[in-house]
C-alpha cells in the first residue's frame, strides 16, 4: 500500500510543489488530509495517530517534504548548481553562519503586491534557509534531509 501511495498519489500531490506551495492553513490541511486518509486504510495502522503513522511508515508530512525541497533548491543556489532568478545573495555572519539576504521590495507597493511577495518562493526559501542552524548552513543534501526528517 505504501508503494502504491508513493508511486501514484504522492507524486501527484507534490508535482512542482515548491513553486505552488500553499500558504493558507486550510490548503495545507486539505493536502495533508489526502495522505492522512490513505494511511488510515493501511492495515495495522488504524490505532495510531497521523504523526505516529508517518514515523512507523518512514514517511514525512507533505508540508515537511515541501520545505525539504525548497531547502535543497536554495542549497543548490548557494553552491551555484541552480538559478533562483532574483539575485539572492548569500553571506557569512559570524556565529550565525551562512545566511541569505531577502530580495528587496518597494516600500510603496500595494497590499496585494506585498502579499504575493511574502508568499513567493524566494521569500519562503530565504526564510527557511535562515532558520537552519550554523552547522547545517554549509552541508550536503543528506544533512539537510536528516535535519528535516521528522
PDB file of C-alpha atoms in Angstrom:
ATOM      1  CA  UNK A   1       0.000   0.000   0.000  1.00  0.00           C
ATOM      2  CA  UNK A   2       2.798   2.440   0.839  1.00  0.00           C
ATOM      3  CA  UNK A   3       4.492   1.788  -2.505  1.00  0.00           C
ATOM      4  CA  UNK A   4       1.183   2.384  -4.268  1.00  0.00           C
ATOM      5  CA  UNK A   5       0.721   5.635  -2.375  1.00  0.00           C
ATOM      6  CA  UNK A   6       4.257   6.840  -3.128  1.00  0.00           C
ATOM      7  CA  UNK A   7       4.122   5.990  -6.814  1.00  0.00           C
ATOM      8  CA  UNK A   8       0.590   7.105  -7.711  1.00  0.00           C
ATOM      9  CA  UNK A   9      -0.764   9.589  -5.197  1.00  0.00           C
ATOM     10  CA  UNK A  10       2.082  11.431  -3.520  1.00  0.00           C
ATOM     11  CA  UNK A  11       3.813  12.255  -6.803  1.00  0.00           C
ATOM     12  CA  UNK A  12       0.609  13.967  -7.995  1.00  0.00           C
ATOM     13  CA  UNK A  13       0.249  15.928  -4.753  1.00  0.00           C
ATOM     14  CA  UNK A  14       3.866  17.075  -4.948  1.00  0.00           C
ATOM     15  CA  UNK A  15       4.128  17.987  -8.629  1.00  0.00           C
ATOM     16  CA  UNK A  16       6.061  21.327  -8.687  1.00  0.00           C
ATOM     17  CA  UNK A  17       5.212  21.732  -5.004  1.00  0.00           C
ATOM     18  CA  UNK A  18       7.977  24.185  -4.055  1.00  0.00           C
ATOM     19  CA  UNK A  19       6.557  26.673  -6.554  1.00  0.00           C
ATOM     20  CA  UNK A  20       2.860  26.420  -5.735  1.00  0.00           C
ATOM     21  CA  UNK A  21       3.410  25.563  -2.067  1.00  0.00           C
ATOM     22  CA  UNK A  22       0.230  26.547  -0.229  1.00  0.00           C
ATOM     23  CA  UNK A  23       0.341  29.264   2.404  1.00  0.00           C
ATOM     24  CA  UNK A  24      -3.175  29.065   3.836  1.00  0.00           C
ATOM     25  CA  UNK A  25      -3.521  26.621   6.716  1.00  0.00           C
ATOM     26  CA  UNK A  26      -6.760  25.273   5.218  1.00  0.00           C
ATOM     27  CA  UNK A  27      -4.983  24.437   1.940  1.00  0.00           C
ATOM     28  CA  UNK A  28      -2.139  22.713   3.780  1.00  0.00           C
ATOM     29  CA  UNK A  29      -4.615  20.693   5.836  1.00  0.00           C
ATOM     30  CA  UNK A  30      -6.564  19.724   2.708  1.00  0.00           C
ATOM     31  CA  UNK A  31      -3.403  18.294   1.132  1.00  0.00           C
ATOM     32  CA  UNK A  32      -2.357  16.536   4.322  1.00  0.00           C
ATOM     33  CA  UNK A  33      -5.844  15.034   4.644  1.00  0.00           C
ATOM     34  CA  UNK A  34      -5.305  13.077   1.422  1.00  0.00           C
ATOM     35  CA  UNK A  35      -2.209  11.458   2.902  1.00  0.00           C
ATOM     36  CA  UNK A  36      -3.913  11.038   6.278  1.00  0.00           C
ATOM     37  CA  UNK A  37      -6.936   9.256   4.757  1.00  0.00           C
ATOM     38  CA  UNK A  38      -4.788   6.948   2.668  1.00  0.00           C
ATOM     39  CA  UNK A  39      -2.594   5.974   5.597  1.00  0.00           C
ATOM     40  CA  UNK A  40      -5.644   5.247   7.710  1.00  0.00           C
ATOM     41  CA  UNK A  41      -6.522   2.442   5.281  1.00  0.00           C
ATOM     42  CA  UNK A  42      -3.215   0.652   5.754  1.00  0.00           C
ATOM     43  CA  UNK A  43      -3.514  -2.494   7.802  1.00  0.00           C
ATOM     44  CA  UNK A  44      -2.283  -2.306  11.416  1.00  0.00           C
ATOM     45  CA  UNK A  45      -2.111   1.491  11.344  1.00  0.00           C
ATOM     46  CA  UNK A  46      -5.625   2.447  12.460  1.00  0.00           C
ATOM     47  CA  UNK A  47      -4.748   2.581  16.148  1.00  0.00           C
ATOM     48  CA  UNK A  48      -2.004   5.217  15.634  1.00  0.00           C
ATOM     49  CA  UNK A  49      -2.404   8.932  15.168  1.00  0.00           C
ATOM     50  CA  UNK A  50      -1.194  10.642  11.988  1.00  0.00           C
ATOM     51  CA  UNK A  51       2.286  11.513  13.267  1.00  0.00           C
ATOM     52  CA  UNK A  52       2.912   8.057  14.679  1.00  0.00           C
ATOM     53  CA  UNK A  53       1.822   6.508  11.358  1.00  0.00           C
ATOM     54  CA  UNK A  54       4.278   8.743   9.491  1.00  0.00           C
ATOM     55  CA  UNK A  55       7.087   7.626  11.770  1.00  0.00           C
ATOM     56  CA  UNK A  56       6.203   3.926  11.556  1.00  0.00           C
ATOM     57  CA  UNK A  57       5.955   4.065   7.751  1.00  0.00           C
ATOM     58  CA  UNK A  58       9.146   6.157   7.436  1.00  0.00           C
ATOM     59  CA  UNK A  59       7.274   8.980   5.721  1.00  0.00           C
ATOM     60  CA  UNK A  60       7.268  12.747   6.184  1.00  0.00           C
ATOM     61  CA  UNK A  61       4.316  15.090   6.148  1.00  0.00           C
ATOM     62  CA  UNK A  62       3.727  16.730   2.788  1.00  0.00           C
ATOM     63  CA  UNK A  63       4.462  20.145   4.306  1.00  0.00           C
ATOM     64  CA  UNK A  64       7.812  18.924   5.622  1.00  0.00           C
ATOM     65  CA  UNK A  65       8.658  17.445   2.213  1.00  0.00           C
ATOM     66  CA  UNK A  66       7.873  20.777   0.512  1.00  0.00           C
ATOM     67  CA  UNK A  67      10.150  22.549   2.971  1.00  0.00           C
ATOM     68  CA  UNK A  68      12.851  19.983   2.287  1.00  0.00           C
ATOM     69  CA  UNK A  69      12.593  20.522  -1.489  1.00  0.00           C
ATOM     70  CA  UNK A  70      12.814  24.282  -1.005  1.00  0.00           C
ATOM     71  CA  UNK A  71      15.897  23.974   1.217  1.00  0.00           C
ATOM     72  CA  UNK A  72      17.621  21.626  -1.197  1.00  0.00           C
ATOM     73  CA  UNK A  73      16.956  24.073  -4.029  1.00  0.00           C
ATOM     74  CA  UNK A  74      18.308  27.065  -2.115  1.00  0.00           C
ATOM     75  CA  UNK A  75      21.350  24.973  -1.141  1.00  0.00           C
ATOM     76  CA  UNK A  76      21.900  24.406  -4.872  1.00  0.00           C
ATOM     77  CA  UNK A  77      21.552  28.148  -5.482  1.00  0.00           C
ATOM     78  CA  UNK A  78      24.173  28.866  -2.827  1.00  0.00           C
ATOM     79  CA  UNK A  79      26.505  26.309  -4.409  1.00  0.00           C
ATOM     80  CA  UNK A  80      25.933  27.665  -7.953  1.00  0.00           C
ATOM     81  CA  UNK A  81      24.184  24.472  -9.048  1.00  0.00           C
ATOM     82  CA  UNK A  82      20.793  26.092  -9.782  1.00  0.00           C
ATOM     83  CA  UNK A  83      19.454  29.578 -10.517  1.00  0.00           C
ATOM     84  CA  UNK A  84      16.939  31.397  -8.337  1.00  0.00           C
ATOM     85  CA  UNK A  85      16.409  34.337 -10.648  1.00  0.00           C
ATOM     86  CA  UNK A  86      16.124  37.136  -8.110  1.00  0.00           C
ATOM     87  CA  UNK A  87      19.792  37.798  -7.315  1.00  0.00           C
ATOM     88  CA  UNK A  88      19.586  36.370  -3.804  1.00  0.00           C
ATOM     89  CA  UNK A  89      22.910  36.994  -2.107  1.00  0.00           C
ATOM     90  CA  UNK A  90      24.498  34.755   0.485  1.00  0.00           C
ATOM     91  CA  UNK A  91      26.871  35.916   3.201  1.00  0.00           C
ATOM     92  CA  UNK A  92      28.587  34.519   6.280  1.00  0.00           C
ATOM     93  CA  UNK A  93      27.551  36.139   9.518  1.00  0.00           C
ATOM     94  CA  UNK A  94      29.949  35.274  12.354  1.00  0.00           C
ATOM     95  CA  UNK A  95      28.355  32.951  14.860  1.00  0.00           C
ATOM     96  CA  UNK A  96      25.143  32.561  12.818  1.00  0.00           C
ATOM     97  CA  UNK A  97      26.922  31.037   9.825  1.00  0.00           C
ATOM     98  CA  UNK A  98      25.838  31.175   6.176  1.00  0.00           C
ATOM     99  CA  UNK A  99      22.696  33.243   5.622  1.00  0.00           C
ATOM    100  CA  UNK A 100      20.773  34.625   2.656  1.00  0.00           C
ATOM    101  CA  UNK A 101      19.567  38.149   2.073  1.00  0.00           C
ATOM    102  CA  UNK A 102      15.895  38.747   1.322  1.00  0.00           C
ATOM    103  CA  UNK A 103      15.176  40.202  -2.135  1.00  0.00           C
ATOM    104  CA  UNK A 104      14.159  43.838  -1.919  1.00  0.00           C
ATOM    105  CA  UNK A 105      10.574  45.092  -2.111  1.00  0.00           C
ATOM    106  CA  UNK A 106       9.489  48.589  -2.999  1.00  0.00           C
ATOM    107  CA  UNK A 107       8.142  50.126   0.214  1.00  0.00           C
ATOM    108  CA  UNK A 108       5.379  51.859  -1.769  1.00  0.00           C
ATOM    109  CA  UNK A 109       3.999  48.566  -3.100  1.00  0.00           C
ATOM    110  CA  UNK A 110       0.277  47.887  -2.762  1.00  0.00           C
ATOM    111  CA  UNK A 111      -1.092  45.348  -0.295  1.00  0.00           C
ATOM    112  CA  UNK A 112      -1.739  42.681  -2.947  1.00  0.00           C
ATOM    113  CA  UNK A 113       1.826  43.006  -4.233  1.00  0.00           C
ATOM    114  CA  UNK A 114       3.195  42.697  -0.697  1.00  0.00           C
ATOM    115  CA  UNK A 115       1.109  39.570  -0.096  1.00  0.00           C
ATOM    116  CA  UNK A 116       2.433  37.977  -3.286  1.00  0.00           C
ATOM    117  CA  UNK A 117       5.952  38.998  -2.312  1.00  0.00           C
ATOM    118  CA  UNK A 118       5.752  37.412   1.151  1.00  0.00           C
ATOM    119  CA  UNK A 119       4.185  34.220  -0.279  1.00  0.00           C
ATOM    120  CA  UNK A 120       6.733  33.950  -3.110  1.00  0.00           C
ATOM    121  CA  UNK A 121       9.144  31.074  -3.461  1.00  0.00           C
ATOM    122  CA  UNK A 122      12.187  33.325  -2.998  1.00  0.00           C
ATOM    123  CA  UNK A 123      10.981  34.729   0.329  1.00  0.00           C
ATOM    124  CA  UNK A 124       9.929  31.315   1.662  1.00  0.00           C
ATOM    125  CA  UNK A 125      13.241  29.808   0.583  1.00  0.00           C
ATOM    126  CA  UNK A 126      15.351  32.534   2.193  1.00  0.00           C
ATOM    127  CA  UNK A 127      13.257  32.382   5.383  1.00  0.00           C
ATOM    128  CA  UNK A 128      13.691  28.610   5.670  1.00  0.00           C
ATOM    129  CA  UNK A 129      17.395  28.808   4.837  1.00  0.00           C
ATOM    130  CA  UNK A 130      17.999  31.418   7.518  1.00  0.00           C
ATOM    131  CA  UNK A 131      16.386  29.187  10.167  1.00  0.00           C
ATOM    132  CA  UNK A 132      18.942  26.425   9.658  1.00  0.00           C
ATOM    133  CA  UNK A 133      21.480  26.083  12.462  1.00  0.00           C
ATOM    134  CA  UNK A 134      25.028  27.242  11.726  1.00  0.00           C
ATOM    135  CA  UNK A 135      26.316  23.702  11.375  1.00  0.00           C
ATOM    136  CA  UNK A 136      23.788  22.905   8.654  1.00  0.00           C
ATOM    137  CA  UNK A 137      24.148  26.032   6.550  1.00  0.00           C
ATOM    138  CA  UNK A 138      27.193  24.610   4.723  1.00  0.00           C
ATOM    139  CA  UNK A 139      26.140  20.994   4.494  1.00  0.00           C
ATOM    140  CA  UNK A 140      25.294  18.496   1.801  1.00  0.00           C
ATOM    141  CA  UNK A 141      21.800  17.396   0.754  1.00  0.00           C
ATOM    142  CA  UNK A 142      21.886  14.341   3.034  1.00  0.00           C
ATOM    143  CA  UNK A 143      22.455  16.531   6.094  1.00  0.00           C
ATOM    144  CA  UNK A 144      19.509  18.743   5.115  1.00  0.00           C
ATOM    145  CA  UNK A 145      17.413  15.600   4.685  1.00  0.00           C
ATOM    146  CA  UNK A 146      18.394  14.333   8.147  1.00  0.00           C
ATOM    147  CA  UNK A 147      17.711  17.752   9.689  1.00  0.00           C
ATOM    148  CA  UNK A 148      14.182  17.737   8.223  1.00  0.00           C
ATOM    149  CA  UNK A 149      13.399  14.048   8.698  1.00  0.00           C
ATOM    150  CA  UNK A 150      10.516  14.377  11.193  1.00  0.00           C
TER     151      UNK A 150
END
